[in-house]
Amino acid sequence: MPRMIRLAAAQLGAIHITDSRSHVVGRMITLLESAASQAVQVVLFPELAFTTFFPRYIIHNEQQLKAWYEHGDVTINADTRPLFDKAKELKIDISVGYAEATEDGQHFNTCIYFSGREGRVLSKYRKVHIPGTFEPDDDPDAVNHLEKRYFKPGDLGFQAFRVPGLEAQGPPVERGEPIFGMMICNDRRWAESWRVLGLQGVEIVLCGFNTPAFAPHTRSSLDKDPEQSERMALFHHKLVMQAHSYTNATYSVAAARSGYDDGKYKLIAGSCIIDPEGVLLAESKTLGDELVVADCDLELCRQGKGKTFAFDRHRRTEHYGRIVAQTGVVEPPRIGPSGA
Ligand code: CDT
């Protein structure tokens, strides 16, 4: 019996340093209305969706820095509330990323899953793998990636969660409500993020991202040529999304912040939806605002979960201790010359 669900990645093109939250939210609402008109049930928006990707700037002034974060409840704050009100009106679920400032002054790179049907947040995730640096590069011309300066590693872990109500639009569901998990951008490059969700039976992984097209100072010294750099960034993005969807037998949705922020800082596109066999079902075609839609049959997850990746039968945890016991590499000892 198929368990159909219609998912969408809502890609957001360039957002400039001068663009207001209200302006961005207006664009998000346009995408949401388009999704609703196509009977999409869940829409994923990107990481840090309401503003430009501010961690590229070094900001010393406390008041200026404060303005980049969302304080209090993002679903009712004046600037961002219209998005959640629209989701309620359209009875559509959304997941959206934002810079969270907590009441006690902590800063996280966060996303929430908001049920438009129920009018409430069902789950919150705070990005665990924080890339980049704390200090700006010595080279004054470098494009920085200062996430380590502006965000603490998330403290909520990778919690899968069920979403009630979605099955109402499809055939009867025998296996219970769909199981979702969320991760944010750099998390997708780490097998551990996926496996922790895989071990909770995840069926749909949502991942918003901001990936620079050209980042010679922070990513790879092989990044010399901007075009080759962008090709490789897209290649690695799809590689990890497809491979980890397959090895955890889950659908995944990735939504990009893309385009030329401030007319010069290029972020890759590559918003996509992938099936549990690792097959790319749909992909963005532009660098701008765009909706990527796919119909997903959650029953397809059963094949991998029950056979090749039946974790209970095949995993050998007695050999996986290093994964939680150490972070850095411990190489084996050198072997001396033979006969020594
Ligand atoms: N936003 C984010 O996590 N971006 C990283 C870029 C890392 S380059 C320092 C990514 O993994 O795409």
Coordinates of C-alpha atoms and ligand atoms in Angstrom, one line a residue:
M1 CA 0.0 0.0 0.0
P2 CA 1.6 3.3 -1.1
R3 CA 2.1 6.0 1.5
M4 CA 2.2 9.1 -0.7
I5 CA 3.4 12.5 0.5
R6 CA 4.1 15.6 -1.7
L7 CA 7.2 17.4 -0.5
A8 CA 8.9 20.6 -1.7
A9 CA 12.2 22.4 -1.3
A10 CA 11.7 26.2 -1.4
Q11 CA 14.9 27.6 -2.7
L12 CA 15.6 31.3 -1.9
G13 CA 17.8 33.2 -4.3
A14 CA 20.0 36.1 -3.4
I15 CA 19.3 38.0 -0.2
H16 CA 21.3 41.1 0.2
I17 CA 22.7 42.7 3.4
T18 CA 20.2 45.5 3.0
D19 CA 17.1 43.2 2.5
S20 CA 14.6 43.4 5.3
R21 CA 13.1 40.4 7.0
S22 CA 9.6 41.5 5.8
H23 CA 10.9 41.6 2.2
V24 CA 12.2 38.1 2.5
V25 CA 9.1 36.8 4.2
G26 CA 7.1 38.2 1.3
R27 CA 9.1 36.1 -1.1
M28 CA 8.7 33.0 1.1
I29 CA 4.9 33.5 1.2
T30 CA 4.9 33.6 -2.6
L31 CA 6.7 30.3 -2.7
L32 CA 4.3 28.9 0.0
E33 CA 1.2 30.0 -2.0
S34 CA 2.7 28.3 -5.1
A35 CA 3.3 25.1 -3.1
A36 CA -0.3 25.2 -1.8
S37 CA -1.6 25.6 -5.3
Q38 CA 0.3 22.3 -6.2
A39 CA -1.1 20.5 -3.1
V40 CA 2.3 20.3 -1.5
Q41 CA 2.0 19.1 2.1
V42 CA 5.5 20.0 3.5
V43 CA 7.7 22.8 2.4
L44 CA 11.3 23.1 3.5
F45 CA 13.0 26.6 3.5
P46 CA 16.8 27.1 3.8
E47 CA 19.1 27.6 6.7
L48 CA 19.1 31.2 8.1
A49 CA 16.3 31.9 5.7
F50 CA 15.2 35.4 6.9
T51 CA 18.4 37.3 6.3
T52 CA 21.5 37.3 4.2
F53 CA 24.2 34.8 5.3
F54 CA 25.7 37.2 7.9
P55 CA 28.5 34.9 9.2
R56 CA 30.5 36.0 6.2
Y57 CA 30.9 39.4 7.9
I58 CA 33.0 40.3 11.0
I59 CA 30.7 42.2 13.2
H60 CA 32.2 43.8 16.3
N61 CA 29.3 46.1 17.3
E62 CA 27.1 44.3 19.8
Q63 CA 23.9 46.1 18.8
Q64 CA 24.5 45.4 15.1
L65 CA 25.2 41.8 15.8
K66 CA 22.1 41.4 17.9
A67 CA 20.0 42.5 14.9
W68 CA 20.9 39.4 12.9
Y69 CA 19.3 37.0 15.4
E70 CA 15.6 36.2 16.0
H71 CA 14.8 36.9 19.7
G72 CA 11.8 35.3 21.3
D73 CA 9.2 33.2 19.4
V74 CA 9.9 33.4 15.7
T75 CA 6.3 32.2 14.9
I76 CA 4.8 35.3 16.5
N77 CA 7.5 38.0 16.1
A78 CA 6.2 40.9 14.0
D79 CA 8.5 40.4 11.0
T80 CA 8.3 36.6 10.7
R81 CA 4.8 35.9 11.9
P82 CA 3.2 36.4 8.5
L83 CA 4.9 33.3 7.2
F84 CA 3.5 31.1 10.0
D85 CA 0.1 32.7 9.7
K86 CA 0.1 31.9 6.0
A87 CA 1.1 28.3 6.7
K88 CA -1.9 28.1 9.1
E89 CA -4.2 29.7 6.5
L90 CA -3.1 27.3 3.8
K91 CA -2.9 24.3 6.2
I92 CA 0.6 23.5 5.0
D93 CA 3.6 22.3 7.0
I94 CA 6.9 24.2 6.9
S95 CA 10.4 23.8 8.1
V96 CA 12.5 26.9 8.3
G97 CA 16.0 27.9 9.5
Y98 CA 16.9 31.0 11.5
A99 CA 19.5 32.5 13.8
E100 CA 18.2 31.9 17.3
A101 CA 19.0 34.1 20.3
T102 CA 17.8 32.4 23.5
E103 CA 16.6 34.3 26.6
D104 CA 19.8 33.5 28.4
G105 CA 22.0 35.0 25.6
Q106 CA 23.0 31.8 23.7
H107 CA 23.1 31.8 19.9
F108 CA 22.2 28.8 17.8
N109 CA 21.8 28.0 14.1
T110 CA 18.3 26.6 14.4
C111 CA 15.4 25.3 12.4
I112 CA 11.8 24.4 13.4
Y113 CA 9.1 22.2 11.9
F114 CA 5.8 24.1 12.1
S115 CA 2.6 22.3 11.4
G116 CA 0.2 24.6 9.5
R117 CA -2.6 22.1 10.2
E118 CA -2.1 22.2 14.0
G119 CA -0.7 25.8 14.2
R120 CA 2.2 24.8 16.3
V121 CA 5.9 23.9 16.3
L122 CA 6.3 20.1 16.4
S123 CA 10.1 20.0 16.6
K124 CA 13.2 22.2 16.9
Y125 CA 16.7 21.4 15.9
R126 CA 19.9 23.3 16.5
K127 CA 22.8 22.7 14.1
V128 CA 25.4 20.4 15.6
H129 CA 28.3 20.6 13.2
I130 CA 29.4 24.3 13.1
P131 CA 31.8 24.9 10.3
G132 CA 34.2 27.7 9.5
T133 CA 36.3 29.7 12.0
F134 CA 36.0 32.0 15.0
E135 CA 38.6 34.5 13.8
P136 CA 38.5 36.1 10.4
D137 CA 41.2 35.2 7.9
D138 CA 44.5 37.2 7.9
D139 CA 43.9 37.9 4.2
P140 CA 41.7 41.1 4.1
D141 CA 40.3 39.9 0.8
A142 CA 39.2 36.5 2.1
V143 CA 35.5 35.8 2.2
N144 CA 35.1 34.6 5.8
H145 CA 32.8 31.9 7.2
L146 CA 32.5 32.8 10.9
E147 CA 29.8 30.4 12.1
K148 CA 32.1 29.3 14.9
R149 CA 32.1 32.9 16.1
Y150 CA 28.3 33.4 16.0
F151 CA 26.8 30.0 16.9
K152 CA 27.3 27.4 19.6
P153 CA 27.0 23.8 18.6
G154 CA 23.4 22.6 19.0
D155 CA 22.4 21.0 22.3
L156 CA 19.2 19.2 21.2
G157 CA 20.8 16.2 19.3
F158 CA 19.2 14.6 16.2
Q159 CA 15.6 13.9 17.3
A160 CA 13.4 12.2 14.8
F161 CA 9.7 13.0 15.2
R162 CA 6.4 11.9 13.9
V163 CA 4.1 14.3 12.0
P164 CA 0.4 13.7 12.5
G165 CA -2.1 14.9 10.0
L166 CA -0.2 14.4 6.8
E167 CA -1.7 11.0 6.1
A168 CA -5.1 12.6 6.1
Q169 CA -4.5 13.6 2.4
G170 CA -3.3 10.2 1.4
P171 CA -4.5 6.6 1.7
P172 CA -4.8 4.9 5.1
V173 CA -1.4 4.6 6.8
E174 CA -0.7 1.3 8.4
R175 CA 2.8 2.1 9.7
G176 CA 1.9 5.2 11.7
E177 CA 2.6 8.9 10.9
P178 CA 5.6 9.7 8.8
I179 CA 8.9 10.0 10.7
F180 CA 10.9 13.2 10.0
G181 CA 14.4 14.3 11.0
M182 CA 16.1 17.7 10.5
M183 CA 19.7 18.7 10.0
I184 CA 21.3 21.9 8.8
C185 CA 23.8 22.4 6.0
N186 CA 27.3 21.2 7.2
D187 CA 25.6 18.3 9.2
R188 CA 24.8 16.6 5.8
R189 CA 28.5 15.9 5.3
W190 CA 28.7 13.8 8.4
A191 CA 27.6 10.2 8.3
E192 CA 26.9 10.4 12.0
S193 CA 24.1 12.9 11.7
W194 CA 22.3 10.6 9.3
R195 CA 22.9 7.4 11.1
V196 CA 21.6 8.8 14.4
L197 CA 18.4 9.7 12.5
G198 CA 18.5 6.4 10.6
L199 CA 18.5 4.5 13.9
Q200 CA 15.2 6.2 14.8
G201 CA 13.6 4.9 11.5
V202 CA 13.7 8.3 9.8
E203 CA 11.7 8.4 6.5
I204 CA 12.2 12.1 5.5
V205 CA 15.3 14.1 6.3
L206 CA 15.0 17.9 5.9
C207 CA 18.2 19.9 5.3
G208 CA 18.4 23.6 4.6
F209 CA 21.8 25.0 3.5
N210 CA 24.0 27.9 2.5
T211 CA 27.1 26.6 0.6
P212 CA 29.5 29.1 -0.9
A213 CA 30.3 28.4 -4.5
F214 CA 33.9 29.6 -4.1
A215 CA 35.6 29.4 -0.7
P216 CA 39.4 29.0 -1.2
H217 CA 40.2 30.3 2.2
T218 CA 37.9 28.1 4.2
R219 CA 37.2 25.0 2.2
S220 CA 40.0 23.7 0.0
S221 CA 43.3 24.8 -1.3
L222 CA 42.3 23.0 -4.5
D223 CA 39.7 25.7 -5.0
K224 CA 41.6 27.9 -7.4
D225 CA 39.1 28.4 -10.2
P226 CA 35.6 29.6 -9.3
E227 CA 33.8 27.5 -11.9
Q228 CA 35.6 24.3 -11.0
S229 CA 35.0 25.2 -7.3
E230 CA 31.3 25.5 -7.8
R231 CA 31.1 22.3 -9.8
M232 CA 32.9 20.4 -6.9
A233 CA 30.7 22.1 -4.3
L234 CA 27.6 20.9 -6.1
F235 CA 29.1 17.5 -6.6
H236 CA 29.9 17.0 -2.9
H237 CA 26.5 18.3 -1.9
K238 CA 24.7 15.8 -4.1
L239 CA 27.1 13.0 -3.3
V240 CA 26.5 13.2 0.5
M241 CA 22.7 13.8 0.1
Q242 CA 22.3 10.8 -2.2
A243 CA 24.8 8.4 -0.4
H244 CA 23.4 9.0 3.0
S245 CA 19.8 8.8 1.9
Y246 CA 20.6 5.4 0.5
T247 CA 22.6 4.1 3.5
N248 CA 19.7 5.1 5.8
A249 CA 16.9 4.2 3.4
T250 CA 15.3 7.6 3.7
Y251 CA 13.9 10.4 1.5
S252 CA 15.7 13.7 1.9
V253 CA 14.9 17.2 0.9
A254 CA 17.6 19.9 0.6
A255 CA 16.7 23.6 0.2
A256 CA 19.4 26.1 -0.8
R257 CA 20.0 29.8 -0.2
S258 CA 21.5 30.5 -3.5
G259 CA 22.6 33.2 -5.9
Y260 CA 24.8 36.3 -5.6
D261 CA 24.3 37.9 -2.2
D262 CA 25.2 41.6 -2.4
G263 CA 25.8 41.0 -6.1
K264 CA 29.1 39.2 -5.4
Y265 CA 29.0 36.4 -2.8
K266 CA 27.8 33.4 -4.7
L267 CA 26.0 30.5 -3.0
I268 CA 25.3 27.2 -4.9
A269 CA 21.8 26.1 -5.7
G270 CA 21.2 22.4 -5.9
S271 CA 18.0 22.2 -4.0
C272 CA 16.8 18.7 -4.5
I273 CA 14.6 15.8 -3.4
I274 CA 16.2 12.3 -3.2
D275 CA 14.6 8.9 -2.7
P276 CA 15.7 6.1 -0.3
E277 CA 17.6 4.4 -3.1
G278 CA 19.7 7.5 -3.5
V279 CA 18.0 8.6 -6.7
L280 CA 17.6 12.3 -7.4
L281 CA 13.9 12.8 -8.0
A282 CA 13.8 16.6 -8.6
E283 CA 16.3 19.4 -8.6
S284 CA 16.4 23.2 -9.0
K285 CA 17.1 24.7 -12.3
T286 CA 17.9 28.3 -11.4
L287 CA 19.9 30.3 -8.9
G288 CA 16.8 32.2 -7.8
D289 CA 13.6 31.6 -5.8
E290 CA 12.2 28.3 -7.0
L291 CA 10.0 25.5 -5.8
V292 CA 11.2 21.9 -6.3
V293 CA 8.4 19.4 -5.9
A294 CA 8.2 15.6 -5.7
D295 CA 5.7 12.9 -4.9
C296 CA 7.3 10.5 -2.4
D297 CA 6.0 7.0 -1.5
L298 CA 7.3 6.3 2.0
E299 CA 6.8 2.6 1.4
L300 CA 10.0 2.8 -0.7
C301 CA 11.9 3.2 2.5
R302 CA 11.0 -0.4 3.5
Q303 CA 13.2 -2.0 0.9
G304 CA 16.4 -0.6 2.4
K305 CA 15.3 -0.6 6.0
G306 CA 14.3 -4.3 5.8
K307 CA 17.1 -5.7 3.7
T308 CA 20.5 -4.1 2.8
F309 CA 20.3 -1.7 5.8
A310 CA 18.3 -3.8 8.3
F311 CA 20.3 -2.3 11.1
D312 CA 19.2 -4.8 13.7
R313 CA 20.5 -7.7 11.7
H314 CA 23.7 -6.3 10.1
R315 CA 25.2 -3.6 12.3
R316 CA 28.3 -4.6 14.4
T317 CA 28.4 -2.0 17.2
E318 CA 31.2 -3.8 19.0
H319 CA 33.5 -2.5 16.2
Y320 CA 32.2 1.1 16.2
G321 CA 33.6 2.3 19.6
R322 CA 36.0 4.8 18.0
I323 CA 33.1 6.7 16.5
V324 CA 32.1 8.0 19.9
A325 CA 35.4 7.6 21.8
Q326 CA 37.5 10.0 19.7
T327 CA 37.0 13.1 17.5
G328 CA 40.4 13.5 15.8
V329 CA 42.4 10.9 13.9
V330 CA 44.6 8.4 15.8
E331 CA 46.9 6.8 13.2
P332 CA 48.3 3.3 13.7
P333 CA 52.0 3.2 14.9
R334 CA 54.7 3.3 12.3
I335 CA 56.3 0.0 11.4
G336 CA 60.1 0.0 11.7
P337 CA 62.4 -1.3 9.0
S338 CA 62.1 -5.0 8.5
G339 CA 64.5 -7.0 10.7
A340 CA 64.9 -4.1 13.1
Ligands
CDT1 N1 26.4 26.9 6.1 C1 27.2 25.9 6.1 O1 27.3 25.0 7.0 N2 28.1 25.9 5.1 C2 29.1 24.9 4.9 C3 30.3 25.6 4.2 C4 31.5 25.2 4.8 S1 32.9 26.1 4.1 C5 33.5 26.7 5.5 C6 28.7 23.7 4.2 O2 29.1 22.6 4.6 O3 28.2 23.8 3.1

